[in-house]
PDB file of C-alpha atoms in Angstrom:
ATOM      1  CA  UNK J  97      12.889   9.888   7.946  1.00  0.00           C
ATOM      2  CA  UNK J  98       9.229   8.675   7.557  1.00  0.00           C
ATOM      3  CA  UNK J  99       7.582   8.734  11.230  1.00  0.00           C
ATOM      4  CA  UNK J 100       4.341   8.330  12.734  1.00  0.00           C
ATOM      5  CA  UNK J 101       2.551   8.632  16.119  1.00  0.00           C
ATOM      6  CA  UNK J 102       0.050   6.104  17.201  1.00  0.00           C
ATOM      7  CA  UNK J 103      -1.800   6.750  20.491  1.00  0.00           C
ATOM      8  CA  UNK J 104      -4.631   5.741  22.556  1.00  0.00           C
ATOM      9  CA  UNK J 105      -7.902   7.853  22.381  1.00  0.00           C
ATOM     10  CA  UNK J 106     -11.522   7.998  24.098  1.00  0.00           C
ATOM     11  CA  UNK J 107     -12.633   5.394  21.813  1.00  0.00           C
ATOM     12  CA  UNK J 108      -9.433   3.585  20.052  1.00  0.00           C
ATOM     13  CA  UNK J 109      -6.000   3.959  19.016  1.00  0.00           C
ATOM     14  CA  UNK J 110      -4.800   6.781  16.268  1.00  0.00           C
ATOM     15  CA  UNK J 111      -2.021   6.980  13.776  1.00  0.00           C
ATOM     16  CA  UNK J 112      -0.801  10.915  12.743  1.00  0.00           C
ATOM     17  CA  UNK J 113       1.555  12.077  11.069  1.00  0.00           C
ATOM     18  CA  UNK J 114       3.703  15.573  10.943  1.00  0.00           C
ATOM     19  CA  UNK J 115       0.883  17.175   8.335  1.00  0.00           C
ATOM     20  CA  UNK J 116      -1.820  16.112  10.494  1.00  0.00           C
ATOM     21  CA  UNK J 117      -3.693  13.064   8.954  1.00  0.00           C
ATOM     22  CA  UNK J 118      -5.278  11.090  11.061  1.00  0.00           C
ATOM     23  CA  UNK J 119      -6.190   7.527  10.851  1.00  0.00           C
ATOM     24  CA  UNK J 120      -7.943   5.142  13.253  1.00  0.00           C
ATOM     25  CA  UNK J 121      -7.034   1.797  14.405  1.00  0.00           C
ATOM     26  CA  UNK J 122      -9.229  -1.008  15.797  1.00  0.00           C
ATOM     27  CA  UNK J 123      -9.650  -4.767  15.824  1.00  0.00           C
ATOM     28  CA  UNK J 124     -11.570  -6.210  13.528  1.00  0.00           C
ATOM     29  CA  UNK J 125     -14.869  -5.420  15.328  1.00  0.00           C
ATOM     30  CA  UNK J 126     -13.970  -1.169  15.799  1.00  0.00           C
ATOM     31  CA  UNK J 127     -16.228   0.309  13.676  1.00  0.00           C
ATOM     32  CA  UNK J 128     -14.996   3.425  11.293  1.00  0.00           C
ATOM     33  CA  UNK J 129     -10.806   1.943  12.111  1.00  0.00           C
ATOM     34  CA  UNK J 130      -8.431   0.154  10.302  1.00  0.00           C
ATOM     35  CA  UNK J 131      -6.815  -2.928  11.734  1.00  0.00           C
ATOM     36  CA  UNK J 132      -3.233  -3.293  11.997  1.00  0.00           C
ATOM     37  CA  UNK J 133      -3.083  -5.664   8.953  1.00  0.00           C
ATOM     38  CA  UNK J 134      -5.258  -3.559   6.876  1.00  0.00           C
ATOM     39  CA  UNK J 135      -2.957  -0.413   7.133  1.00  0.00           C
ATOM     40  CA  UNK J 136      -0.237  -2.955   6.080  1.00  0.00           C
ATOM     41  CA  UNK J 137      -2.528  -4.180   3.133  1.00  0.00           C
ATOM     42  CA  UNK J 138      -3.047  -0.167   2.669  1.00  0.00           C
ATOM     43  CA  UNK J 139       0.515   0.341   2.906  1.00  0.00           C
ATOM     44  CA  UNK J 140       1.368  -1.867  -0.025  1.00  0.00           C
ATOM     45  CA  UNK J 141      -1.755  -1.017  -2.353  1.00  0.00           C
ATOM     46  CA  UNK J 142      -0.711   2.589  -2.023  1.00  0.00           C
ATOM     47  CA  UNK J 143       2.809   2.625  -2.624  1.00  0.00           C
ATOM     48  CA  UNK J 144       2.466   0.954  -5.635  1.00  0.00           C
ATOM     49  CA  UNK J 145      -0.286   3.271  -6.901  1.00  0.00           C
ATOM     50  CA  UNK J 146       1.258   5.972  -5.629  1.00  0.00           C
ATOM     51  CA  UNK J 147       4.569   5.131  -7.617  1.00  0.00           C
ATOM     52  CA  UNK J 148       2.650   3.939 -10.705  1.00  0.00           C
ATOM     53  CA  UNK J 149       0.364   6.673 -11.356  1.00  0.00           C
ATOM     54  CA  UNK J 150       2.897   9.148 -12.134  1.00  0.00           C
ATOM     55  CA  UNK J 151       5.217   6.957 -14.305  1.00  0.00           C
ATOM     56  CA  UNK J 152       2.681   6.079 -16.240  1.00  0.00           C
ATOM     57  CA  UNK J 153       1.007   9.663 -16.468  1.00  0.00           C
ATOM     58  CA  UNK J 154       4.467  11.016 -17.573  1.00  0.00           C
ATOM     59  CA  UNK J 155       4.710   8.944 -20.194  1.00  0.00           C
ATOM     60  CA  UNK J 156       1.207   9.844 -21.870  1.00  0.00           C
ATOM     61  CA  UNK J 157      -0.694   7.130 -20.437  1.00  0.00           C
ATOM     62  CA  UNK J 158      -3.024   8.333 -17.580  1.00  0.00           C
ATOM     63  CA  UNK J 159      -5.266   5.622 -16.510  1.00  0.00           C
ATOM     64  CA  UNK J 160      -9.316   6.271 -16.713  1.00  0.00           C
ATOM     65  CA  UNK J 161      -9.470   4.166 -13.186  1.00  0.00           C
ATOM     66  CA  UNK J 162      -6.492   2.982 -11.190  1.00  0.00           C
ATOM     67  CA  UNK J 163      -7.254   0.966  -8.406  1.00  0.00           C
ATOM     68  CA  UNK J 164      -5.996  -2.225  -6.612  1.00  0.00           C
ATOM     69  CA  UNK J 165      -7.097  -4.383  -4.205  1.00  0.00           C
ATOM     70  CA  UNK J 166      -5.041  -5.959  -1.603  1.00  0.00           C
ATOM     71  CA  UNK J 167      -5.384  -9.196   0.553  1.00  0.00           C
ATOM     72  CA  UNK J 168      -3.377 -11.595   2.649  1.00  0.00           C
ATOM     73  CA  UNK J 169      -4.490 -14.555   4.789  1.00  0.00           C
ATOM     74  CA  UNK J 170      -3.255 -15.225   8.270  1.00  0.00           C
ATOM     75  CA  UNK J 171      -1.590 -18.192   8.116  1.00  0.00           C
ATOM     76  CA  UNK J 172      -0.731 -18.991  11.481  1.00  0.00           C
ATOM     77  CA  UNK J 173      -1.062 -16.501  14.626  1.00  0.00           C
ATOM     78  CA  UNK J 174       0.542 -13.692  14.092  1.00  0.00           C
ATOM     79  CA  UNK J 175       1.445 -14.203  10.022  1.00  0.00           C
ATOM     80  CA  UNK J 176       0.389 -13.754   6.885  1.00  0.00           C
ATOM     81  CA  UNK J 177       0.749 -16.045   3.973  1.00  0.00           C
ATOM     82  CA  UNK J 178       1.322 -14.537   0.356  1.00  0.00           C
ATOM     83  CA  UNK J 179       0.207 -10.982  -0.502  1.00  0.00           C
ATOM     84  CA  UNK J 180      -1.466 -10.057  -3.725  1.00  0.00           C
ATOM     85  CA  UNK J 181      -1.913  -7.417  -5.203  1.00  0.00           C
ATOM     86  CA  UNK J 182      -4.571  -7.228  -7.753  1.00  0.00           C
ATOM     87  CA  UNK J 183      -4.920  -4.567  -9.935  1.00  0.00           C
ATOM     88  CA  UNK J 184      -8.066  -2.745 -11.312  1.00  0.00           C
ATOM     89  CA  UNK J 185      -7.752  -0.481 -14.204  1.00  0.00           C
ATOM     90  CA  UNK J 186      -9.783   1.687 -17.033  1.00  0.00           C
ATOM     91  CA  UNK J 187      -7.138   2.313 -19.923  1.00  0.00           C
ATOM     92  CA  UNK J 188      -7.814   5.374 -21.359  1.00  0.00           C
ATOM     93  CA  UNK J 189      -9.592   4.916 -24.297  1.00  0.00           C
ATOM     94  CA  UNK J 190      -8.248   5.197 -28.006  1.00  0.00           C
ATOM     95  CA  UNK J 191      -4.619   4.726 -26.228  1.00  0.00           C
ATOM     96  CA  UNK J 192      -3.263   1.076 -27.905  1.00  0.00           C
ATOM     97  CA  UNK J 193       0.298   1.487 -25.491  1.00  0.00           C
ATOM     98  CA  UNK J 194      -1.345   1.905 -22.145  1.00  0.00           C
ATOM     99  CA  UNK J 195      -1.764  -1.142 -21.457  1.00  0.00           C
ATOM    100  CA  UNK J 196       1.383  -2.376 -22.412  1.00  0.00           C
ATOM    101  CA  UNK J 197       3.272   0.836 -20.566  1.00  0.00           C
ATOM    102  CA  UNK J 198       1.382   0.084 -17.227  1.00  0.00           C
ATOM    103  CA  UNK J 199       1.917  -3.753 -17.062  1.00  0.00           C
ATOM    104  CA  UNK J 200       6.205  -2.760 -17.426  1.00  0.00           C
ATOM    105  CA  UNK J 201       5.785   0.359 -14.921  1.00  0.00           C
ATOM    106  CA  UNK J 202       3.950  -1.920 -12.649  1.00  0.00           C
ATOM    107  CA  UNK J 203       6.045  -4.641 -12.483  1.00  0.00           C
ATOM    108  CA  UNK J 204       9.249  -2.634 -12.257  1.00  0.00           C
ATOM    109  CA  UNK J 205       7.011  -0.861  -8.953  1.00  0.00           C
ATOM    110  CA  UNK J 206       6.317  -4.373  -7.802  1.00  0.00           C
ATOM    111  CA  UNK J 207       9.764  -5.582  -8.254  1.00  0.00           C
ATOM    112  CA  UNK J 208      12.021  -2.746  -7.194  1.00  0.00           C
ATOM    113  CA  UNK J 209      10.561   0.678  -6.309  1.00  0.00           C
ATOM    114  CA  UNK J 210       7.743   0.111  -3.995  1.00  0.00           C
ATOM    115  CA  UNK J 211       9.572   1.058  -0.806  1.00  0.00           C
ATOM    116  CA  UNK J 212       6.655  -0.572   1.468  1.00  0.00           C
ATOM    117  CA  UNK J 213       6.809  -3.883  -0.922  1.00  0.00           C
ATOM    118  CA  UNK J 214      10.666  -4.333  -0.751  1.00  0.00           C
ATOM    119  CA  UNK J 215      10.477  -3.902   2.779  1.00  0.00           C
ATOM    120  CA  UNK J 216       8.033  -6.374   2.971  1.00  0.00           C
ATOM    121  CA  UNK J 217       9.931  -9.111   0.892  1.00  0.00           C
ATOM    122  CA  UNK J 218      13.156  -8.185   2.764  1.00  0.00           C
ATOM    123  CA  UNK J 219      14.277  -9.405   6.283  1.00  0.00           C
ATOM    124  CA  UNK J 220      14.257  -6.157   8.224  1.00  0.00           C
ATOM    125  CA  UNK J 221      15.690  -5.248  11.855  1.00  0.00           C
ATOM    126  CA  UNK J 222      12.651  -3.526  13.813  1.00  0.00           C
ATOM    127  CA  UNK J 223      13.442  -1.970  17.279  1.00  0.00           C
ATOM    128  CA  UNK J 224      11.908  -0.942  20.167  1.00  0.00           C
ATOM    129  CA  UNK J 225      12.495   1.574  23.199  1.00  0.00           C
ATOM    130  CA  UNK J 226      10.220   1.391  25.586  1.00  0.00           C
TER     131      UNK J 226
END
């Protein structure tokens, strides 16, 4: 089970986790925090890395740079139109397959194993206690 705490402090809101990382949450005008959206922007961007990285490292290919940038526009209150995720890579030089290796990696990430992304894409039930 994946969990987090988030919880008010002297000067914002906090998400931790169980190892204790710590990461702070604003609106748009907290200095030093992440918004809401961001983390979800954050969220995505990671899990693909995250996923990608070692696929592609295992098979040979290990990326000079691997980065990717994520935005979203709000759309109406409250939602976001499309998310896209744009990659930004270095291929390793002298390697002719990288590229080729990453773009199929990737899109299998994109279309299947990103656990943040398919969440995203499917309808989900969220509940609260309060």
């Amino acid at each position: 089970m994946a969990e987090v705490r988030v919880e008010r402090t002297e000067d914002g809101f906090q998400a931790v986790n169980g190892r204790g990382a710590r990461v702070a949450i604003g609106d748009g005008d907290t200095e030093g925090a992440f918004t809401p959206v961001e983390l979800l922007l954050a969220a995505l961007g990671g899990c693909e890395l995250v996923t990608v990285e070692p696929l592609t490292a295992q098979r040979g290919h290990r990326m000079a740079r691997l980065a990717a940038t994520v935005q979203a526009e709000k759309v109406e209150t409250s939602r976001l139109g499309t998310i896209t995720v744009t990659y930004d890579v270095e291929l390793p030089e002298g390697d002719d397959k990288a590229e080729g290796v990453l773009k199929a990696v990737a899109k299998r990430v994109h279309e299947r194993y990103c656990t943040v992304g398919n969440a995203l894409k499917e309808p989900m039930k969220v509940d609260q206690i309060v």
